[in-house]
PDB file of N, CA and C in Angstrom:
ATOM      1  N   MET A  21      -8.949  37.672  -3.378  1.00  0.00           N
ATOM      2  CA  MET A  21      -9.114  36.256  -3.164  1.00  0.00           C
ATOM      3  C   MET A  21      -8.074  35.506  -4.002  1.00  0.00           C
ATOM      4  N   GLU A  22      -7.502  34.528  -3.434  1.00  0.00           N
ATOM      5  CA  GLU A  22      -6.430  33.770  -4.076  1.00  0.00           C
ATOM      6  C   GLU A  22      -7.014  32.595  -4.848  1.00  0.00           C
ATOM      7  N   GLU A  23      -6.666  32.505  -6.140  1.00  0.00           N
ATOM      8  CA  GLU A  23      -7.140  31.391  -6.953  1.00  0.00           C
ATOM      9  C   GLU A  23      -6.109  30.274  -6.977  1.00  0.00           C
ATOM     10  N   LYS A  24      -6.574  29.071  -6.805  1.00  0.00           N
ATOM     11  CA  LYS A  24      -5.703  27.903  -6.876  1.00  0.00           C
ATOM     12  C   LYS A  24      -6.078  27.113  -8.115  1.00  0.00           C
ATOM     13  N   SER A  25      -5.072  26.668  -8.830  1.00  0.00           N
ATOM     14  CA  SER A  25      -5.362  25.832  -9.997  1.00  0.00           C
ATOM     15  C   SER A  25      -5.761  24.449  -9.513  1.00  0.00           C
ATOM     16  N   LYS A  26      -6.819  23.957 -10.079  1.00  0.00           N
ATOM     17  CA  LYS A  26      -7.319  22.647  -9.656  1.00  0.00           C
ATOM     18  C   LYS A  26      -6.735  21.574 -10.549  1.00  0.00           C
ATOM     19  N   THR A  27      -6.057  20.645  -9.930  1.00  0.00           N
ATOM     20  CA  THR A  27      -5.536  19.492 -10.647  1.00  0.00           C
ATOM     21  C   THR A  27      -6.462  18.316 -10.387  1.00  0.00           C
ATOM     22  N   PRO A  28      -6.359  17.268 -11.154  1.00  0.00           N
ATOM     23  CA  PRO A  28      -7.202  16.094 -10.894  1.00  0.00           C
ATOM     24  C   PRO A  28      -7.042  15.556  -9.476  1.00  0.00           C
ATOM     25  N   GLU A  29      -5.834  15.659  -8.905  1.00  0.00           N
ATOM     26  CA  GLU A  29      -5.631  15.151  -7.545  1.00  0.00           C
ATOM     27  C   GLU A  29      -6.429  15.962  -6.534  1.00  0.00           C
ATOM     28  N   THR A  30      -6.426  17.285  -6.642  1.00  0.00           N
ATOM     29  CA  THR A  30      -7.140  18.097  -5.657  1.00  0.00           C
ATOM     30  C   THR A  30      -8.640  18.037  -5.878  1.00  0.00           C
ATOM     31  N   GLN A  31      -9.080  17.857  -7.112  1.00  0.00           N
ATOM     32  CA  GLN A  31     -10.501  17.760  -7.359  1.00  0.00           C
ATOM     33  C   GLN A  31     -11.088  16.493  -6.766  1.00  0.00           C
ATOM     34  N   SER A  32     -10.392  15.388  -6.871  1.00  0.00           N
ATOM     35  CA  SER A  32     -10.903  14.128  -6.349  1.00  0.00           C
ATOM     36  C   SER A  32     -10.769  14.038  -4.836  1.00  0.00           C
ATOM     37  N   GLY A  33      -9.887  14.850  -4.252  1.00  0.00           N
ATOM     38  CA  GLY A  33      -9.721  14.834  -2.808  1.00  0.00           C
ATOM     39  C   GLY A  33      -8.628  13.896  -2.331  1.00  0.00           C
ATOM     40  N   LYS A  34      -8.126  13.075  -3.207  1.00  0.00           N
ATOM     41  CA  LYS A  34      -7.080  12.131  -2.805  1.00  0.00           C
ATOM     42  C   LYS A  34      -5.964  12.144  -3.830  1.00  0.00           C
ATOM     43  N   GLY A  35      -4.743  12.151  -3.336  1.00  0.00           N
ATOM     44  CA  GLY A  35      -3.584  12.074  -4.218  1.00  0.00           C
ATOM     45  C   GLY A  35      -3.279  10.630  -4.557  1.00  0.00           C
ATOM     46  N   GLY A  36      -2.327  10.436  -5.447  1.00  0.00           N
ATOM     47  CA  GLY A  36      -1.953   9.088  -5.860  1.00  0.00           C
ATOM     48  C   GLY A  36      -1.416   8.244  -4.724  1.00  0.00           C
ATOM     49  N   ASP A  37      -0.630   8.877  -3.818  1.00  0.00           N
ATOM     50  CA  ASP A  37      -0.087   8.119  -2.688  1.00  0.00           C
ATOM     51  C   ASP A  37      -1.188   7.675  -1.729  1.00  0.00           C
ATOM     52  N   GLU A  38      -2.196   8.521  -1.545  1.00  0.00           N
ATOM     53  CA  GLU A  38      -3.300   8.142  -0.657  1.00  0.00           C
ATOM     54  C   GLU A  38      -4.107   6.996  -1.240  1.00  0.00           C
ATOM     55  N   ILE A  39      -4.310   7.030  -2.539  1.00  0.00           N
ATOM     56  CA  ILE A  39      -5.033   5.938  -3.202  1.00  0.00           C
ATOM     57  C   ILE A  39      -4.229   4.647  -3.114  1.00  0.00           C
ATOM     58  N   ALA A  40      -2.913   4.753  -3.333  1.00  0.00           N
ATOM     59  CA  ALA A  40      -2.052   3.569  -3.227  1.00  0.00           C
ATOM     60  C   ALA A  40      -2.062   3.006  -1.812  1.00  0.00           C
ATOM     61  N   LEU A  41      -2.091   3.891  -0.814  1.00  0.00           N
ATOM     62  CA  LEU A  41      -2.129   3.444   0.580  1.00  0.00           C
ATOM     63  C   LEU A  41      -3.432   2.714   0.880  1.00  0.00           C
ATOM     64  N   GLU A  42      -4.550   3.245   0.399  1.00  0.00           N
ATOM     65  CA  GLU A  42      -5.841   2.581   0.607  1.00  0.00           C
ATOM     66  C   GLU A  42      -5.862   1.214  -0.082  1.00  0.00           C
ATOM     67  N   LEU A  43      -5.302   1.151  -1.281  1.00  0.00           N
ATOM     68  CA  LEU A  43      -5.223  -0.121  -2.008  1.00  0.00           C
ATOM     69  C   LEU A  43      -4.366  -1.123  -1.250  1.00  0.00           C
ATOM     70  N   MET A  44      -3.213  -0.653  -0.728  1.00  0.00           N
ATOM     71  CA  MET A  44      -2.327  -1.527   0.030  1.00  0.00           C
ATOM     72  C   MET A  44      -3.036  -2.056   1.281  1.00  0.00           C
ATOM     73  N   LYS A  45      -3.742  -1.181   2.000  1.00  0.00           N
ATOM     74  CA  LYS A  45      -4.460  -1.615   3.208  1.00  0.00           C
ATOM     75  C   LYS A  45      -5.502  -2.665   2.869  1.00  0.00           C
ATOM     76  N   PHE A  46      -6.229  -2.440   1.773  1.00  0.00           N
ATOM     77  CA  PHE A  46      -7.247  -3.407   1.369  1.00  0.00           C
ATOM     78  C   PHE A  46      -6.632  -4.769   1.070  1.00  0.00           C
ATOM     79  N   ILE A  47      -5.577  -4.770   0.271  1.00  0.00           N
ATOM     80  CA  ILE A  47      -4.923  -6.031  -0.097  1.00  0.00           C
ATOM     81  C   ILE A  47      -4.365  -6.729   1.142  1.00  0.00           C
ATOM     82  N   ALA A  48      -3.709  -5.963   2.008  1.00  0.00           N
ATOM     83  CA  ALA A  48      -3.075  -6.553   3.188  1.00  0.00           C
ATOM     84  C   ALA A  48      -4.111  -7.165   4.132  1.00  0.00           C
ATOM     85  N   THR A  49      -5.232  -6.474   4.342  1.00  0.00           N
ATOM     86  CA  THR A  49      -6.229  -7.014   5.268  1.00  0.00           C
ATOM     87  C   THR A  49      -7.019  -8.157   4.647  1.00  0.00           C
ATOM     88  N   ALA A  50      -7.296  -8.066   3.354  1.00  0.00           N
ATOM     89  CA  ALA A  50      -8.092  -9.108   2.694  1.00  0.00           C
ATOM     90  C   ALA A  50      -7.325 -10.414   2.532  1.00  0.00           C
ATOM     91  N   THR A  51      -6.009 -10.325   2.355  1.00  0.00           N
ATOM     92  CA  THR A  51      -5.234 -11.535   2.070  1.00  0.00           C
ATOM     93  C   THR A  51      -4.317 -11.962   3.205  1.00  0.00           C
ATOM     94  N   GLY A  52      -4.133 -11.097   4.202  1.00  0.00           N
ATOM     95  CA  GLY A  52      -3.178 -11.421   5.262  1.00  0.00           C
ATOM     96  C   GLY A  52      -1.749 -11.214   4.820  1.00  0.00           C
ATOM     97  N   TYR A  53      -1.553 -10.447   3.751  1.00  0.00           N
ATOM     98  CA  TYR A  53      -0.232 -10.195   3.173  1.00  0.00           C
ATOM     99  C   TYR A  53       0.662  -9.506   4.199  1.00  0.00           C
ATOM    100  N   GLY A  54       1.869 -10.015   4.355  1.00  0.00           N
ATOM    101  CA  GLY A  54       2.814  -9.412   5.282  1.00  0.00           C
ATOM    102  C   GLY A  54       2.834 -10.052   6.651  1.00  0.00           C
ATOM    103  N   ARG A  55       1.855 -10.846   6.950  1.00  0.00           N
ATOM    104  CA  ARG A  55       1.826 -11.528   8.247  1.00  0.00           C
ATOM    105  C   ARG A  55       2.635 -12.809   8.177  1.00  0.00           C
ATOM    106  N   GLY A  56       3.059 -13.260   9.322  1.00  0.00           N
ATOM    107  CA  GLY A  56       3.749 -14.545   9.374  1.00  0.00           C
ATOM    108  C   GLY A  56       2.771 -15.666   9.124  1.00  0.00           C
ATOM    109  N   SER A  57       3.269 -16.798   8.723  1.00  0.00           N
ATOM    110  CA  SER A  57       2.377 -17.920   8.452  1.00  0.00           C
ATOM    111  C   SER A  57       1.824 -18.470   9.757  1.00  0.00           C
ATOM    112  N   GLN A  58       0.600 -18.920   9.712  1.00  0.00           N
ATOM    113  CA  GLN A  58      -0.079 -19.461  10.882  1.00  0.00           C
ATOM    114  C   GLN A  58      -0.267 -20.970  10.736  1.00  0.00           C
ATOM    115  N   ALA A  59       0.701 -21.632  10.153  1.00  0.00           N
ATOM    116  CA  ALA A  59       0.584 -23.055   9.872  1.00  0.00           C
ATOM    117  C   ALA A  59       0.651 -23.869  11.162  1.00  0.00           C
ATOM    118  N   VAL A  60      -0.124 -24.919  11.184  1.00  0.00           N
ATOM    119  CA  VAL A  60      -0.123 -25.843  12.301  1.00  0.00           C
ATOM    120  C   VAL A  60       0.748 -27.036  11.913  1.00  0.00           C
ATOM    121  N   GLY A  61       1.553 -27.496  12.848  1.00  0.00           N
ATOM    122  CA  GLY A  61       2.405 -28.643  12.541  1.00  0.00           C
ATOM    123  C   GLY A  61       3.780 -28.195  12.116  1.00  0.00           C
ATOM    124  N   PHE A  62       4.327 -28.935  11.179  1.00  0.00           N
ATOM    125  CA  PHE A  62       5.674 -28.623  10.716  1.00  0.00           C
ATOM    126  C   PHE A  62       5.652 -27.417   9.785  1.00  0.00           C
ATOM    127  N   ALA A  63       6.541 -26.496  10.047  1.00  0.00           N
ATOM    128  CA  ALA A  63       6.627 -25.302   9.202  1.00  0.00           C
ATOM    129  C   ALA A  63       8.050 -25.189   8.685  1.00  0.00           C
ATOM    130  N   GLY A  64       8.199 -24.830   7.434  1.00  0.00           N
ATOM    131  CA  GLY A  64       9.515 -24.713   6.823  1.00  0.00           C
ATOM    132  C   GLY A  64      10.296 -23.513   7.334  1.00  0.00           C
ATOM    133  N   LYS A  65       9.607 -22.412   7.603  1.00  0.00           N
ATOM    134  CA  LYS A  65      10.272 -21.197   8.041  1.00  0.00           C
ATOM    135  C   LYS A  65       9.781 -20.819   9.431  1.00  0.00           C
ATOM    136  N   GLY A  66      10.626 -20.092  10.134  1.00  0.00           N
ATOM    137  CA  GLY A  66      10.222 -19.575  11.427  1.00  0.00           C
ATOM    138  C   GLY A  66       9.322 -18.369  11.249  1.00  0.00           C
ATOM    139  N   ALA A  67       8.876 -17.826  12.366  1.00  0.00           N
ATOM    140  CA  ALA A  67       8.000 -16.661  12.316  1.00  0.00           C
ATOM    141  C   ALA A  67       8.760 -15.464  11.759  1.00  0.00           C
ATOM    142  N   ARG A  68       8.061 -14.608  11.060  1.00  0.00           N
ATOM    143  CA  ARG A  68       8.670 -13.401  10.509  1.00  0.00           C
ATOM    144  C   ARG A  68       8.875 -12.384  11.614  1.00  0.00           C
ATOM    145  N   THR A  69       9.959 -11.665  11.497  1.00  0.00           N
ATOM    146  CA  THR A  69      10.220 -10.605  12.463  1.00  0.00           C
ATOM    147  C   THR A  69       9.405  -9.379  12.061  1.00  0.00           C
ATOM    148  N   PRO A  70       9.174  -8.459  12.987  1.00  0.00           N
ATOM    149  CA  PRO A  70       8.450  -7.231  12.645  1.00  0.00           C
ATOM    150  C   PRO A  70       9.117  -6.445  11.510  1.00  0.00           C
ATOM    151  N   GLU A  71      10.443  -6.481  11.453  1.00  0.00           N
ATOM    152  CA  GLU A  71      11.152  -5.786  10.382  1.00  0.00           C
ATOM    153  C   GLU A  71      10.845  -6.407   9.026  1.00  0.00           C
ATOM    154  N   GLU A  72      10.801  -7.741   8.970  1.00  0.00           N
ATOM    155  CA  GLU A  72      10.476  -8.420   7.717  1.00  0.00           C
ATOM    156  C   GLU A  72       9.049  -8.116   7.286  1.00  0.00           C
ATOM    157  N   GLN A  73       8.132  -8.070   8.246  1.00  0.00           N
ATOM    158  CA  GLN A  73       6.745  -7.738   7.932  1.00  0.00           C
ATOM    159  C   GLN A  73       6.643  -6.314   7.396  1.00  0.00           C
ATOM    160  N   ALA A  74       7.360  -5.380   8.010  1.00  0.00           N
ATOM    161  CA  ALA A  74       7.345  -3.990   7.557  1.00  0.00           C
ATOM    162  C   ALA A  74       7.931  -3.875   6.154  1.00  0.00           C
ATOM    163  N   ASP A  75       9.025  -4.567   5.893  1.00  0.00           N
ATOM    164  CA  ASP A  75       9.630  -4.547   4.563  1.00  0.00           C
ATOM    165  C   ASP A  75       8.663  -5.079   3.511  1.00  0.00           C
ATOM    166  N   THR A  76       7.952  -6.137   3.843  1.00  0.00           N
ATOM    167  CA  THR A  76       6.991  -6.724   2.923  1.00  0.00           C
ATOM    168  C   THR A  76       5.869  -5.740   2.607  1.00  0.00           C
ATOM    169  N   LEU A  77       5.371  -5.049   3.636  1.00  0.00           N
ATOM    170  CA  LEU A  77       4.299  -4.079   3.413  1.00  0.00           C
ATOM    171  C   LEU A  77       4.785  -2.865   2.625  1.00  0.00           C
ATOM    172  N   LEU A  78       6.025  -2.446   2.864  1.00  0.00           N
ATOM    173  CA  LEU A  78       6.576  -1.333   2.085  1.00  0.00           C
ATOM    174  C   LEU A  78       6.724  -1.711   0.606  1.00  0.00           C
ATOM    175  N   GLU A  79       7.135  -2.942   0.349  1.00  0.00           N
ATOM    176  CA  GLU A  79       7.235  -3.411  -1.035  1.00  0.00           C
ATOM    177  C   GLU A  79       5.855  -3.424  -1.691  1.00  0.00           C
ATOM    178  N   LEU A  80       4.839  -3.858  -0.944  1.00  0.00           N
ATOM    179  CA  LEU A  80       3.480  -3.860  -1.465  1.00  0.00           C
ATOM    180  C   LEU A  80       3.018  -2.433  -1.759  1.00  0.00           C
ATOM    181  N   PHE A  81       3.337  -1.494  -0.885  1.00  0.00           N
ATOM    182  CA  PHE A  81       2.970  -0.093  -1.099  1.00  0.00           C
ATOM    183  C   PHE A  81       3.622   0.448  -2.371  1.00  0.00           C
ATOM    184  N   GLU A  82       4.882   0.129  -2.579  1.00  0.00           N
ATOM    185  CA  GLU A  82       5.575   0.591  -3.787  1.00  0.00           C
ATOM    186  C   GLU A  82       4.924   0.007  -5.046  1.00  0.00           C
ATOM    187  N   ARG A  83       4.519  -1.252  -4.976  1.00  0.00           N
ATOM    188  CA  ARG A  83       3.839  -1.866  -6.116  1.00  0.00           C
ATOM    189  C   ARG A  83       2.504  -1.182  -6.379  1.00  0.00           C
ATOM    190  N   CYS A  84       1.782  -0.842  -5.314  1.00  0.00           N
ATOM    191  CA  CYS A  84       0.501  -0.147  -5.460  1.00  0.00           C
ATOM    192  C   CYS A  84       0.707   1.245  -6.044  1.00  0.00           C
ATOM    193  N   ARG A  85       1.756   1.952  -5.607  1.00  0.00           N
ATOM    194  CA  ARG A  85       2.060   3.281  -6.154  1.00  0.00           C
ATOM    195  C   ARG A  85       2.340   3.193  -7.647  1.00  0.00           C
ATOM    196  N   THR A  86       3.072   2.170  -8.057  1.00  0.00           N
ATOM    197  CA  THR A  86       3.400   1.988  -9.458  1.00  0.00           C
ATOM    198  C   THR A  86       2.127   1.790 -10.281  1.00  0.00           C
ATOM    199  N   VAL A  87       1.214   0.981  -9.769  1.00  0.00           N
ATOM    200  CA  VAL A  87      -0.032   0.716 -10.483  1.00  0.00           C
ATOM    201  C   VAL A  87      -0.883   1.981 -10.560  1.00  0.00           C
ATOM    202  N   VAL A  88      -0.987   2.713  -9.460  1.00  0.00           N
ATOM    203  CA  VAL A  88      -1.806   3.924  -9.452  1.00  0.00           C
ATOM    204  C   VAL A  88      -1.232   4.972 -10.395  1.00  0.00           C
ATOM    205  N   LYS A  89       0.072   5.142 -10.396  1.00  0.00           N
ATOM    206  CA  LYS A  89       0.691   6.128 -11.293  1.00  0.00           C
ATOM    207  C   LYS A  89       0.566   5.720 -12.748  1.00  0.00           C
ATOM    208  N   LYS A  90       0.577   4.412 -13.015  1.00  0.00           N
ATOM    209  CA  LYS A  90       0.445   3.923 -14.382  1.00  0.00           C
ATOM    210  C   LYS A  90      -0.962   4.218 -14.905  1.00  0.00           C
ATOM    211  N   GLU A  91      -1.958   4.129 -14.021  1.00  0.00           N
ATOM    212  CA  GLU A  91      -3.339   4.356 -14.410  1.00  0.00           C
ATOM    213  C   GLU A  91      -3.630   5.836 -14.618  1.00  0.00           C
ATOM    214  N   SER A  92      -2.861   6.730 -14.031  1.00  0.00           N
ATOM    215  CA  SER A  92      -3.138   8.173 -14.138  1.00  0.00           C
ATOM    216  C   SER A  92      -2.749   8.733 -15.467  1.00  0.00           C
TER     217      SER A  92
END
């Protein structure tokens, strides 16, 4: 039988990237982060392109990864 060394990541069932992804999803859905503004009337900026939205979410994911790794 093959023995595997158990690290904190495998014991908890989730790695740091998975935790950061869950955190990012929570923040994005709870705050609307990454979406274009839904302002009525005069708006200073035009709608965000899908690429800009993706870049914003990737930046948020990187920030979440940094926080999760700092806590470990």
